[in-house]
Amino acid sequence: SSGINAEYGGMNQEEKIVLKIIEESGNKGIWVKDIRFKSNLQLTQLNKVLKVLESKKAIKSVRPVNDSKKKVYMLYDSKPDSSLTGGAWYNQSDFETEFVDILGRQVLTFLQRQRAHAEVTHSDPMAAQRNMMVDIKQVKNFISQLGISKVELEEEEVKQILESLVFDGFVCRTYMLGEGGKRITFYRAIKHQPLTSGLSRVPCGVCPLLSQCTPGGQVSPNSCVYMKEWLMF
Amino acid sequence: KAVVSTQSTGAQNLDRFLSQRSEVTSYSRMSTSVHQLVVSLADDLFGPICAKTVSTVLQNCNSTLKDIIEKTGFDRRTVNQCLCVLVKHRFIQYEEVGEKQPITRYTIDLGHTLTLPLYPLFVSMVKEHHGSIAEIILEEVLHQGITTKDAVLETCLGRLASTSKESISMDSLKSLFDVLVSRGYIEKTIQDSDPTYEPPAKKNRTNNLWRVNSNTFYAYLRDVHLIDFIKNRFDDGAADVVSVILNINSQLEGDVAQVSSAATYDQILHGLKSKKAELVPFAKSYLDVLVNSDMGIVKMIEEFGGGSFIVHFGKFYEEYTKHHIRSIVKERFGLKCHRVFSIVVAQKMIEQKQVAELALLPYKDAKELLYGLYTENFLELQELHRTPDFSPLRTFYLFHAPLEKLRQKLLSTCYKAVFNLMEVRKRNLNENSRLVEKSLRADAAVLQATQKGIPPDQLEDILTRSEKQQLAGCMRLVKTLDLGEISVVDTILALTHFGTTQIS
């Protein structure tokens, strides 16, 4: 810390204490209230210290994506942890919906191609199923080769994409034992299921006013606009 | 005499009352939509008097004849006639209660009444497997409810004579009827019309009484949908293997079975050889794929001799219902909402923050979608307090999807949708009733002419051009409504687990 002292010019005792506390918080940062608790300084005093340190570019403030009202402080050079920035999905504090969607579609296409290839080359269904499975590393390599991502995605982030496809119903997840008894997760594309429930094919099935609908009422089947439109279609 | 505490005896009496009238509590849960639909069906088929009777019995379940007469205001003879018709068509069932002075009590047979919207499916199934004459026989049995063999076959003969040119003998009709009986579509019954109307002595016991067995149809529909589901989820080969397992011990014993009978590996191989010989080398592999799948629809119950396999219908119902519910959420709320809903279903109990992380959506969007589903009662919140002071800051709020409640709610929505479609059709036909009558007269005239040998184009047009257009429009509307009804019936089948669990 004496090195830092020299770098930023003379610092008084309070500034040294605060800087040390902030340094300890690493790249997760620390909340103002917590600094006050640890340093036992008054709020006004602390705010002055923080202002000085910020002007000296010793520390910086970062707003986590989930809680935009809070502010955490960390050393100027440290890289904010992904839990604060939202990782690859957030650009500043905006969620990159389009990027996530495109990436999801590309990964799904990759898995579907694997499936198609496995089905053609293996007539035995069990062998075909084994061949169409991919693990996270393979998907990560595929994404890097695509080159559409500005940053290199972490394995955890690739897993998030795959899990979102599982929840959408396009991909299935299985576990296998790998080397050293470690559990590896595999993903494969499921055959596309075109089923649309019959109830959704009639206007009543998707109507937001169904609970108010009654014959002779203000909302009724015979005066229903959605019904008329559906019948005219 | 000591005064007994009225509160305790009152409570005891209430308990006894409720346990005797346990049907009361289940009926009170019955939704308005089912009530509306049943009354509408009765009105459609039998007219307003019977509809009023049905409505009264619905509202006062386990009614006696006296109750019904009192509440409807009709005279005894009318009520008797209504009950006779309704019992014959299985809208109402009766039972004699009491030992010393037995009294007949009437209730609505909901289980059977709610199969009415499924009749077109039944008829088309019979037509597909046994031809159009069998279709006519089944239609007549459905029309008459409970009937004798002679009565139904005579009506069929009459119908066929007036519509088709070729003559069909009574013997061929009889043998076709027997085929339908052997397949389980039609069953013998001992239930009779209301005994209060016809004195027992006059009942004709020499002729057996027949009615349609909806359980058989449910079982067939279940098998068809199951195989289709497997085909969509895996591939054609897997579907063939499953259909072989089902056919080996095709039970007509009914739809309430939770598992199929077991089929050994050898039996499956044998079945595949005759059906699709090219799949035989992969049979073991297909069975492995099916058994290892998460869904658990096909299970291995024994290992020796290559294994014995069953199809677990209970698991299929669960998966199929879940699939339908997810599809309804997707169509109604959108893809992103569907993802959020799937996450909650998969994780069973999950916090708002965790959903946002798993969903790969902006936090605000995920929150909005979650609470949107919560407002529509597709999700429920469970509070878990961390501290004894119940402070909201230190409470976990967990979302979960109440699938059983959702199933019942969506089933109720289905019945309401069917009712609404029927209402629109009724009004449409009423508005155009004059036209429809005219067109029927025109058709009858054409038929008469062709029978006499006069070509129809020589006849004068009864309908004008604009009338024909209007009629075509009306018929197109009715067709769309009918198709809509069949779509909803598809969902009803899934949500009632193919007739095994009705709305409570």
XYZ file of C-alpha atoms in Angstrom:
737
model
C 0.000 0.000 0.000
C 2.968 2.302 0.334
C 3.393 1.909 -3.367
C -0.107 3.194 -3.942
C 0.554 6.062 -1.597
C 3.428 7.186 -3.692
C 1.384 6.857 -6.855
C -1.482 9.054 -5.790
C 0.422 11.651 -3.917
C 0.132 12.102 -0.192
C -2.935 10.700 1.436
C -4.170 11.318 4.888
C -4.915 8.553 7.339
C -8.640 8.417 6.509
C -8.033 8.097 2.810
C -5.567 5.278 3.418
C -8.103 3.373 5.535
C -10.887 3.762 2.997
C -8.635 2.766 0.128
C -7.524 -0.359 1.958
C -11.138 -1.349 2.617
C -12.028 -0.858 -1.032
C -8.951 -2.807 -2.173
C -10.026 -5.725 0.026
C -13.394 -5.924 -1.688
C -11.671 -7.035 -4.871
C -13.658 -6.908 -8.064
C -17.023 -7.324 -6.383
C -16.853 -3.820 -4.982
C -18.216 -2.535 -1.705
C -21.257 -0.503 -0.809
C -20.921 2.945 0.809
C -22.766 1.821 3.903
C -20.385 -1.105 4.359
C -17.323 1.159 4.011
C -18.780 3.408 6.694
C -19.331 0.425 8.955
C -15.794 -0.848 8.483
C -14.058 2.514 8.720
C -16.148 4.045 11.505
C -16.084 7.367 9.695
C -18.904 9.915 9.553
C -20.949 9.987 6.360
C -19.990 13.492 5.310
C -16.357 12.788 6.018
C -16.494 9.545 4.065
C -18.150 11.182 1.071
C -15.368 13.782 0.959
C -12.740 11.055 1.066
C -14.428 9.102 -1.713
C -14.629 12.222 -3.878
C -10.942 12.862 -3.425
C -9.993 9.263 -4.221
C -12.201 9.285 -7.301
C -10.618 12.502 -8.577
C -7.208 10.913 -8.096
C -8.470 7.977 -10.174
C -7.629 5.551 -7.373
C -11.156 4.194 -7.212
C -14.262 4.141 -9.371
C -17.973 3.557 -8.831
C -19.937 0.868 -10.616
C -23.697 0.419 -10.750
C -24.756 -3.248 -10.666
C -27.274 -4.137 -13.378
C -29.829 -5.660 -11.067
C -29.966 -2.819 -8.565
C -29.437 0.429 -10.390
C -30.030 2.497 -7.288
C -27.041 1.107 -5.423
C -23.454 2.042 -6.139
C -20.371 0.051 -5.290
C -16.785 1.258 -5.181
C -13.692 -0.627 -6.298
C -10.108 0.064 -7.312
C -9.849 1.964 -10.566
C -7.984 -0.769 -12.393
C -9.969 -3.757 -11.256
C -12.408 -5.425 -13.644
C -15.953 -5.535 -12.277
C -17.240 -9.012 -11.571
C -19.831 -10.396 -13.997
C -22.518 -10.429 -11.309
C -22.355 -6.630 -11.386
C -22.078 -6.044 -15.092
C -24.367 -8.855 -16.154
C -21.500 -10.379 -18.052
C -21.673 -10.691 -21.794
C -25.389 -10.032 -21.884
C -25.236 -6.448 -20.752
C -23.742 -3.597 -22.661
C -23.357 -0.838 -20.058
C -26.659 -1.392 -18.320
C -28.730 -2.387 -21.334
C -29.621 -5.990 -21.812
C -28.636 -7.023 -25.326
C -31.811 -8.880 -26.247
C -31.028 -9.113 -29.927
C -27.568 -10.526 -29.351
C -28.904 -13.149 -26.943
C -31.677 -14.129 -29.383
C -29.327 -14.463 -32.345
C -26.836 -16.448 -30.328
C -29.606 -18.725 -29.082
C -30.824 -19.360 -32.619
C -27.298 -20.096 -33.864
C -26.643 -22.567 -31.054
C -29.974 -24.278 -31.744
C -29.149 -24.565 -35.451
C -25.790 -26.094 -34.508
C -27.510 -28.672 -32.306
C -30.106 -29.431 -34.954
C -27.390 -29.968 -37.562
C -25.672 -32.378 -35.182
C -28.960 -34.190 -34.819
C -29.629 -34.404 -38.541
C -26.094 -35.642 -39.191
C -26.292 -38.281 -36.454
C -29.643 -39.562 -37.720
C -28.330 -39.944 -41.250
C -25.063 -41.658 -40.333
C -26.437 -43.966 -37.645
C -29.513 -46.061 -38.228
C -29.349 -47.482 -34.717
C -31.385 -45.001 -32.620
C -29.298 -45.331 -29.463
C -26.062 -44.718 -31.352
C -27.679 -41.794 -33.173
C -28.746 -40.270 -29.870
C -25.222 -40.576 -28.436
C -23.745 -38.965 -31.508
C -26.022 -35.965 -31.535
C -25.150 -34.974 -27.978
C -22.775 -32.080 -27.466
C -21.159 -30.764 -24.324
C -20.625 -27.159 -23.274
C -17.025 -27.019 -24.523
C -18.052 -27.940 -28.065
C -20.731 -25.248 -28.077
C -18.258 -22.702 -26.720
C -15.846 -23.495 -29.558
C -18.643 -23.205 -32.084
C -19.573 -19.747 -30.775
C -15.936 -18.558 -30.911
C -15.698 -19.743 -34.507
C -18.892 -17.859 -35.378
C -17.218 -14.617 -34.459
C -20.415 -12.739 -33.760
C -19.579 -12.118 -30.130
C -17.403 -9.143 -29.242
C -16.236 -10.755 -26.023
C -15.150 -14.294 -25.333
C -18.011 -16.026 -23.568
C -17.438 -17.830 -20.299
C -18.501 -21.460 -19.964
C -21.130 -20.406 -17.464
C -22.622 -18.020 -20.028
C -22.677 -20.694 -22.744
C -24.482 -22.917 -20.269
C -27.074 -20.181 -19.735
C -27.819 -20.111 -23.468
C -28.222 -23.885 -23.569
C -30.431 -23.922 -20.482
C -32.688 -21.244 -21.986
C -33.132 -23.503 -25.026
C -34.034 -26.391 -22.698
C -36.722 -24.294 -21.064
C -38.038 -23.251 -24.466
C -38.560 -26.935 -25.221
C -36.131 -27.247 -28.149
C -33.260 -28.972 -26.408
C -32.942 -31.856 -23.975
C -30.324 -32.155 -21.250
C -28.670 -35.421 -20.147
C -25.874 -36.240 -17.768
C -23.045 -38.684 -18.289
C -20.056 -39.675 -16.203
C -16.778 -38.435 -17.596
C -13.153 -38.850 -16.611
C -12.480 -39.026 -12.925
C -16.114 -39.618 -12.126
C -17.053 -36.040 -12.944
C -20.579 -35.424 -14.167
C -20.717 -33.882 -17.617
C -23.835 -32.268 -19.012
C -24.762 -33.013 -22.590
C -27.353 -31.299 -24.720
C -29.157 -32.440 -27.822
C -31.862 -30.990 -30.018
C -35.286 -32.578 -29.658
C -37.409 -33.291 -32.650
C -39.653 -30.288 -33.289
C -43.052 -30.826 -31.727
C -45.681 -28.936 -33.640
C -48.476 -29.510 -31.154
C -50.687 -26.508 -30.538
C -53.382 -27.208 -28.029
C -56.849 -27.141 -29.602
C -58.143 -24.654 -27.069
C -55.793 -21.987 -28.451
C -57.342 -22.369 -31.904
C -60.607 -20.782 -30.854
C -60.915 -17.158 -29.722
C -62.177 -18.127 -26.250
C -58.948 -19.984 -25.560
C -56.828 -16.844 -25.743
C -59.419 -14.284 -24.701
C -58.417 -12.025 -21.803
C -62.064 -11.298 -20.962
C -63.347 -14.852 -20.718
C -64.161 -14.574 -17.022
C -66.530 -11.672 -17.771
C -68.185 -13.389 -20.712
C -71.776 -14.460 -20.265
C -74.755 -14.721 -22.673
C -76.697 -11.485 -22.646
C -73.965 -9.646 -20.759
C -71.819 -6.754 -21.902
C -69.250 -9.306 -22.982
C -71.074 -12.194 -24.612
C -70.360 -14.832 -27.255
C -72.827 -13.315 -29.709
C -71.491 -9.777 -29.421
C -67.860 -10.865 -29.288
C -65.548 -8.979 -31.618
C -62.860 -11.655 -31.549
C -65.417 -14.294 -32.494
C -66.676 -12.208 -35.434
C -63.142 -11.645 -36.709
C -62.306 -15.328 -36.373
C -65.420 -16.364 -38.293
C -64.738 -13.876 -41.064
C -61.181 -15.113 -41.480
C -83.259 -32.596 31.485
C -79.715 -31.370 31.062
C -79.372 -28.903 28.253
C -76.901 -30.323 25.775
C -74.469 -27.797 24.412
C -76.141 -26.763 21.153
C -72.864 -25.831 19.561
C -71.391 -29.320 19.744
C -74.542 -31.139 18.602
C -75.011 -28.537 15.909
C -71.504 -29.163 14.658
C -72.004 -32.916 14.861
C -75.244 -32.683 12.964
C -73.609 -30.573 10.312
C -70.798 -33.095 9.910
C -73.238 -35.944 9.574
C -75.294 -33.956 7.106
C -72.271 -33.095 4.996
C -70.899 -36.625 4.970
C -74.256 -37.958 3.799
C -74.561 -35.270 1.207
C -70.918 -35.350 0.116
C -72.070 -34.737 -3.414
C -73.096 -31.261 -2.286
C -69.529 -30.119 -1.719
C -68.302 -31.504 -5.024
C -71.172 -29.875 -6.895
C -70.588 -26.558 -5.241
C -67.090 -26.619 -6.667
C -68.482 -27.379 -10.081
C -67.996 -24.355 -12.186
C -70.711 -22.297 -13.816
C -69.287 -23.142 -17.197
C -70.065 -26.851 -16.801
C -73.575 -26.044 -15.556
C -74.190 -23.735 -18.525
C -72.878 -26.291 -21.001
C -74.972 -29.179 -19.663
C -78.161 -27.086 -19.703
C -77.363 -25.882 -23.215
C -76.823 -29.467 -24.420
C -80.142 -30.527 -22.900
C -81.857 -27.567 -24.547
C -80.320 -28.392 -27.923
C -81.321 -32.033 -27.824
C -84.594 -32.108 -25.938
C -85.980 -28.606 -25.707
C -86.534 -25.990 -23.009
C -88.670 -28.095 -20.644
C -86.026 -30.762 -20.290
C -83.394 -28.036 -20.049
C -85.259 -26.518 -17.099
C -85.483 -29.929 -15.449
C -81.748 -30.500 -15.917
C -80.999 -27.069 -14.518
C -83.128 -27.772 -11.439
C -81.504 -31.146 -10.786
C -78.052 -29.540 -11.219
C -78.817 -26.905 -8.661
C -80.419 -29.277 -6.179
C -78.463 -32.453 -6.552
C -79.924 -35.687 -5.265
C -83.443 -34.369 -5.851
C -86.564 -36.375 -5.394
C -89.432 -36.268 -7.861
C -91.345 -34.070 -5.455
C -88.442 -31.560 -5.262
C -88.250 -31.339 -9.035
C -91.995 -30.810 -9.465
C -91.916 -28.117 -6.810
C -88.906 -26.264 -8.173
C -89.713 -26.405 -11.881
C -93.413 -25.714 -11.514
C -94.301 -28.326 -14.133
C -96.982 -30.923 -13.500
C -96.139 -34.459 -12.448
C -96.752 -36.050 -15.819
C -94.468 -33.575 -17.646
C -91.682 -34.051 -15.129
C -92.020 -37.824 -15.400
C -91.772 -37.696 -19.167
C -88.722 -35.437 -18.970
C -86.996 -37.695 -16.491
C -87.802 -40.690 -18.653
C -86.113 -39.116 -21.664
C -83.172 -37.785 -19.665
C -82.544 -41.133 -17.972
C -82.745 -42.922 -21.303
C -80.093 -40.617 -22.699
C -78.054 -40.861 -19.517
C -78.191 -37.199 -18.628
C -79.687 -38.159 -15.300
C -79.109 -41.200 -13.164
C -81.292 -42.375 -10.325
C -80.900 -44.427 -7.228
C -83.261 -45.737 -4.613
C -82.249 -44.588 -1.182
C -83.519 -45.623 2.183
C -84.382 -48.984 3.607
C -87.799 -48.657 5.169
C -89.368 -46.249 2.719
C -87.222 -46.242 -0.367
C -87.303 -43.034 -2.316
C -85.791 -42.385 -5.723
C -83.218 -39.621 -5.940
C -82.033 -38.125 -9.214
C -78.629 -36.632 -10.033
C -76.939 -35.479 -13.199
C -74.559 -38.015 -14.721
C -71.845 -35.478 -15.456
C -69.361 -38.082 -16.568
C -71.588 -39.180 -19.390
C -73.165 -35.849 -20.280
C -69.773 -34.285 -20.867
C -68.930 -36.941 -23.467
C -71.574 -35.465 -25.750
C -69.179 -33.010 -27.419
C -66.941 -36.010 -28.197
C -69.597 -37.854 -30.227
C -68.369 -36.615 -33.627
C -64.952 -38.126 -32.786
C -66.534 -41.462 -31.889
C -68.533 -41.549 -35.108
C -65.548 -40.684 -37.277
C -63.475 -43.398 -35.573
C -66.071 -46.049 -36.359
C -66.389 -44.773 -39.918
C -62.614 -45.013 -40.378
C -62.354 -48.553 -39.113
C -65.627 -50.116 -40.167
C -67.141 -48.105 -42.992
C -70.065 -45.752 -43.479
C -72.835 -48.243 -42.702
C -71.288 -48.956 -39.313
C -71.108 -45.191 -38.881
C -74.883 -44.975 -39.375
C -75.516 -47.773 -36.861
C -73.385 -46.031 -34.233
C -75.054 -42.696 -34.924
C -78.468 -44.241 -34.361
C -77.428 -45.872 -31.085
C -76.034 -42.513 -29.945
C -79.270 -40.770 -30.965
C -81.468 -43.199 -29.117
C -79.378 -43.460 -25.952
C -80.534 -46.852 -24.747
C -82.246 -48.999 -27.322
C -83.022 -52.505 -28.486
C -81.134 -54.086 -31.384
C -84.252 -54.426 -33.528
C -85.321 -50.828 -33.055
C -81.952 -49.396 -34.026
C -81.459 -51.659 -37.033
C -84.906 -50.873 -38.382
C -84.204 -47.149 -38.198
C -80.882 -47.709 -39.974
C -82.561 -49.709 -42.694
C -85.055 -46.896 -43.207
C -82.290 -44.300 -43.391
C -80.215 -46.289 -45.833
C -83.204 -47.009 -48.077
C -83.982 -43.318 -48.458
C -80.426 -42.154 -49.089
C -78.603 -44.862 -50.983
C -79.514 -46.725 -54.126
C -78.102 -50.147 -53.169
C -80.217 -52.271 -50.905
C -78.752 -53.584 -47.694
C -80.140 -56.661 -46.032
C -81.153 -56.834 -42.402
C -78.752 -59.745 -41.945
C -75.710 -57.761 -43.031
C -76.788 -54.961 -40.690
C -77.148 -57.462 -37.849
C -73.682 -58.878 -38.433
C -72.181 -55.387 -38.555
C -73.920 -54.605 -35.280
C -72.391 -57.753 -33.781
C -68.947 -56.666 -34.968
C -69.376 -53.337 -33.191
C -70.425 -55.191 -30.036
C -67.454 -57.534 -30.196
C -65.106 -54.540 -30.538
C -66.645 -53.041 -27.449
C -68.131 -49.936 -29.076
C -71.637 -50.985 -28.085
C -72.420 -52.709 -24.843
C -75.339 -54.422 -23.214
C -77.008 -52.633 -20.379
C -79.647 -53.417 -17.827
C -80.533 -49.813 -17.088
C -84.047 -48.979 -18.007
C -86.287 -45.979 -18.227
C -87.511 -44.433 -15.040
C -89.503 -47.108 -13.179
C -91.952 -44.552 -11.926
C -93.209 -43.923 -15.418
C -93.708 -47.395 -16.848
C -95.118 -50.074 -14.570
C -92.678 -53.031 -14.342
C -95.099 -55.545 -15.819
C -95.169 -53.776 -19.154
C -91.360 -53.797 -19.552
C -90.203 -55.927 -22.402
C -87.408 -58.081 -21.082
C -87.026 -60.386 -24.044
C -85.039 -57.839 -26.032
C -81.635 -56.888 -24.643
C -80.908 -53.216 -24.254
C -77.818 -51.686 -25.832
C -75.911 -48.460 -25.446
C -72.610 -46.957 -26.550
C -69.604 -47.758 -24.378
C -67.596 -44.546 -24.228
C -64.777 -46.253 -22.291
C -63.789 -48.192 -25.396
C -63.590 -45.018 -27.430
C -61.544 -43.317 -24.733
C -59.103 -46.233 -24.723
C -58.692 -46.117 -28.509
C -58.279 -42.336 -28.514
C -55.718 -42.602 -25.752
C -53.704 -45.127 -27.764
C -53.872 -43.002 -30.919
C -52.749 -39.849 -29.134
C -50.013 -41.673 -27.248
C -48.511 -43.086 -30.433
C -48.733 -39.690 -32.087
C -47.007 -38.085 -29.118
C -44.178 -40.619 -29.277
C -43.871 -40.081 -33.040
C -43.480 -36.348 -32.538
C -41.098 -36.639 -29.644
C -38.880 -39.459 -30.951
C -39.492 -40.801 -34.428
C -41.674 -43.133 -36.460
C -39.701 -46.203 -35.436
C -40.225 -45.563 -31.739
C -43.942 -44.992 -32.403
C -44.139 -48.343 -34.195
C -42.489 -50.134 -31.274
C -44.928 -48.563 -28.806
C -47.910 -49.424 -30.985
C -46.742 -53.037 -31.080
C -46.563 -53.124 -27.263
C -50.092 -51.718 -27.050
C -51.518 -54.114 -29.610
C -50.075 -57.233 -28.056
C -52.508 -57.085 -25.204
C -55.021 -54.642 -26.560
C -57.347 -54.299 -23.652
C -60.817 -53.210 -24.170
C -61.252 -53.330 -20.437
C -61.068 -49.663 -20.495
C -59.522 -46.363 -20.007
C -59.022 -46.373 -16.245
C -55.922 -48.555 -16.445
C -52.822 -46.665 -15.375
C -50.456 -49.106 -17.077
C -50.778 -51.391 -20.037
C -50.285 -55.125 -19.787
C -46.689 -56.267 -20.043
C -45.146 -57.295 -23.337
C -42.018 -59.401 -23.417
C -39.106 -58.654 -25.716
C -39.881 -61.735 -27.809
C -43.504 -60.707 -28.239
C -42.364 -57.265 -29.360
C -39.944 -58.734 -31.879
C -42.649 -60.990 -33.212
C -45.091 -58.104 -33.513
C -42.498 -55.948 -35.290
C -41.649 -58.727 -37.751
C -45.196 -58.739 -39.039
C -45.607 -54.988 -38.931
C -42.250 -53.505 -39.928
C -39.552 -56.098 -40.356
C -36.800 -53.526 -41.039
C -37.041 -52.285 -37.450
C -36.306 -55.694 -35.888
C -32.499 -55.228 -35.622
C -33.042 -51.914 -33.823
C -35.818 -53.039 -31.482
C -33.505 -53.293 -28.462
C -32.071 -49.888 -29.204
C -35.480 -48.243 -29.545
C -36.592 -49.807 -26.288
C -33.430 -48.484 -24.600
C -34.072 -44.983 -25.923
C -37.695 -45.095 -24.769
C -36.936 -46.518 -21.337
C -34.061 -44.085 -20.716
C -36.091 -41.046 -21.647
C -37.059 -38.601 -18.895
C -40.728 -38.968 -19.613
C -40.953 -42.520 -18.329
C -43.795 -43.509 -20.609
C -42.266 -46.882 -21.437
C -40.851 -48.835 -18.537
C -38.983 -52.098 -18.178
C -40.458 -54.173 -15.396
C -38.352 -57.301 -15.661
C -34.905 -57.900 -17.013
C -34.576 -61.571 -17.788
C -35.317 -62.944 -21.216
C -34.615 -59.643 -22.918
C -36.983 -57.782 -20.648
C -40.670 -57.131 -20.159
C -42.044 -53.735 -21.012
C -45.131 -51.758 -20.166
C -46.560 -48.468 -21.288
C -47.327 -46.235 -18.338
C -50.507 -44.351 -19.183
C -50.387 -42.320 -15.984
C -47.029 -40.833 -16.966
C -48.303 -40.171 -20.463
C -51.309 -38.283 -19.097
C -48.994 -36.161 -16.935
C -46.639 -35.298 -19.793
C -49.428 -34.761 -22.293
C -51.360 -32.475 -19.926
C -48.189 -30.506 -19.140
C -47.537 -30.193 -22.862
C -51.024 -28.830 -23.498
C -50.818 -26.401 -20.600
C -47.465 -25.084 -21.827
C -48.851 -24.727 -25.333
C -51.836 -22.757 -24.030
C -49.503 -20.445 -22.088
C -47.361 -19.988 -25.213
C -50.332 -19.069 -27.421
C -51.953 -16.830 -24.862
C -48.969 -14.983 -23.393
C -46.102 -15.389 -25.853
C -42.759 -17.160 -26.176
C -40.910 -15.296 -23.421
C -43.694 -15.911 -20.950
C -43.685 -19.561 -21.940
C -40.000 -19.735 -21.074
C -40.570 -18.162 -17.675
C -43.488 -20.515 -17.022
C -41.422 -23.565 -18.034
C -38.690 -22.505 -15.626
C -41.131 -22.335 -12.725
C -42.661 -25.704 -13.682
C -39.218 -27.328 -13.928
C -37.853 -25.868 -10.695
C -41.083 -26.391 -8.748
C -40.381 -23.584 -6.230
C -38.206 -20.666 -7.273
C -37.499 -17.076 -6.353
C -38.090 -14.141 -8.664
C -34.385 -13.299 -8.891
C -33.443 -16.858 -9.829
C -36.072 -16.943 -12.570
C -34.639 -13.766 -14.082
C -31.159 -15.286 -14.106
C -32.240 -18.558 -15.704
C -34.516 -16.905 -18.247
C -31.780 -14.853 -19.949
C -34.080 -11.871 -20.038
C -33.678 -8.340 -18.663
C -34.566 -8.381 -14.999
C -37.482 -5.988 -15.417
C -39.004 -8.010 -18.263
C -38.759 -11.254 -16.331
C -40.417 -9.613 -13.335
C -43.248 -8.271 -15.485
C -43.887 -11.644 -17.100
C -43.830 -13.453 -13.781
C -46.328 -11.118 -12.189
C -48.453 -11.174 -15.338
C -48.782 -14.939 -14.992
C -49.426 -14.540 -11.278
C -52.319 -12.113 -11.887
C -53.913 -14.573 -14.271
C -53.566 -17.323 -11.648
C -51.167 -19.397 -13.721
C -48.589 -19.111 -10.935
C -48.911 -18.965 -7.177
C -46.739 -17.391 -4.520
C -45.595 -19.196 -1.418
C -44.224 -17.162 1.465
C -41.398 -18.574 3.525
C -40.545 -16.490 6.553
C -36.974 -16.469 7.705
C -37.555 -14.605 10.953
C -40.387 -14.814 13.478
C -41.348 -11.204 12.849
C -42.777 -11.958 9.385
C -40.994 -8.997 7.948
C -41.342 -8.818 4.140
C -37.643 -7.969 3.786
C -36.677 -11.217 5.400
C -39.175 -13.451 3.647
C -38.624 -15.730 0.686
C -41.308 -15.375 -1.942
C -41.363 -18.531 -4.019
C -43.242 -18.953 -7.272
C -44.739 -22.269 -8.188
C -47.096 -23.547 -10.880
C -50.155 -25.336 -9.428
C -50.548 -27.815 -12.276
C -53.555 -29.692 -10.921
C -55.460 -26.448 -10.281
C -54.468 -25.204 -13.719
C -55.713 -28.405 -15.303
C -59.130 -27.928 -13.710
C -59.240 -24.237 -14.555
C -58.338 -24.847 -18.187
C -60.849 -27.675 -18.399
C -63.484 -25.269 -17.184
C -62.312 -22.823 -19.880
C -62.691 -25.569 -22.484
C -66.283 -26.247 -21.466
C -67.018 -22.542 -21.571
C -65.468 -22.298 -25.033
C -67.652 -25.181 -26.253
C -70.701 -23.470 -24.761
C -69.829 -20.163 -26.451
C -69.329 -21.841 -29.824
C -72.676 -23.593 -29.433
C -74.366 -20.284 -28.582
C -72.993 -18.602 -31.691
C -74.034 -21.550 -33.841
C -77.526 -21.554 -32.317
C -78.004 -17.862 -33.006
C -76.642 -18.169 -36.525
C -79.013 -21.018 -37.353
C -81.947 -19.194 -35.732
C -81.331 -16.087 -37.802
C -81.209 -18.159 -40.954
C -83.863 -20.700 -39.929
C -86.218 -19.747 -42.725
C -83.439 -20.197 -45.264
C -82.346 -23.508 -43.780
C -85.903 -24.845 -43.911
C -86.220 -23.726 -47.506
C -82.976 -25.455 -48.458
C -84.130 -28.675 -46.767
C -87.319 -28.521 -48.804
C -85.242 -28.008 -51.926
C -83.068 -31.025 -51.082
C -86.144 -33.174 -50.422
C -87.590 -32.137 -53.793
C -84.340 -33.047 -55.569
C -84.303 -36.444 -53.844
C -87.898 -37.132 -54.822
C -87.161 -36.153 -58.398
C -84.096 -38.416 -58.671
C -86.111 -41.316 -57.247
C -88.782 -40.712 -59.876
C -86.109 -40.564 -62.532
C -86.355 -36.845 -63.328
C -82.927 -35.159 -63.606
C -82.562 -32.446 -60.950
C -81.589 -29.623 -63.346
C -85.067 -29.758 -64.815
C -86.540 -28.677 -61.498
C -87.290 -25.077 -60.782
C -84.843 -23.450 -58.399
C -86.544 -22.914 -55.074
C -83.736 -20.741 -53.753
C -82.727 -17.449 -55.342
C -79.080 -16.660 -56.032
C -78.669 -14.282 -53.091
C -80.397 -16.802 -50.841
C -77.955 -19.454 -51.981
C -75.041 -17.127 -51.191
C -76.438 -16.324 -47.784
C -76.972 -19.998 -47.078
C -73.426 -20.829 -48.167
C -72.132 -18.147 -45.808
C -74.199 -19.538 -42.956
C -72.994 -23.080 -43.586
C -69.380 -21.933 -43.768
C -69.812 -20.274 -40.376
C -71.336 -23.418 -38.903
C -68.468 -25.478 -40.308
C -65.861 -23.164 -38.727
C -67.687 -23.384 -35.409
C -67.850 -27.172 -35.624
C -64.139 -27.412 -36.388
C -63.464 -25.086 -33.469
C -65.486 -27.369 -31.212
C -63.505 -30.413 -32.331
C -60.233 -28.574 -31.584
C -61.397 -27.778 -28.073
C -62.523 -31.395 -27.621
C -58.921 -32.399 -28.341
C -57.790 -30.355 -25.357
C -60.646 -31.704 -23.224
C -59.424 -35.230 -23.946
C -55.915 -34.322 -22.782
C -57.054 -32.465 -19.673
C -59.509 -35.153 -18.534
C -56.753 -37.717 -19.074
C -58.914 -39.396 -21.710
C -61.945 -39.677 -19.506
C -60.228 -40.955 -16.385
C -60.570 -37.773 -14.355
C -63.587 -35.591 -14.839
C -63.991 -32.118 -13.444
C -64.806 -32.390 -9.747
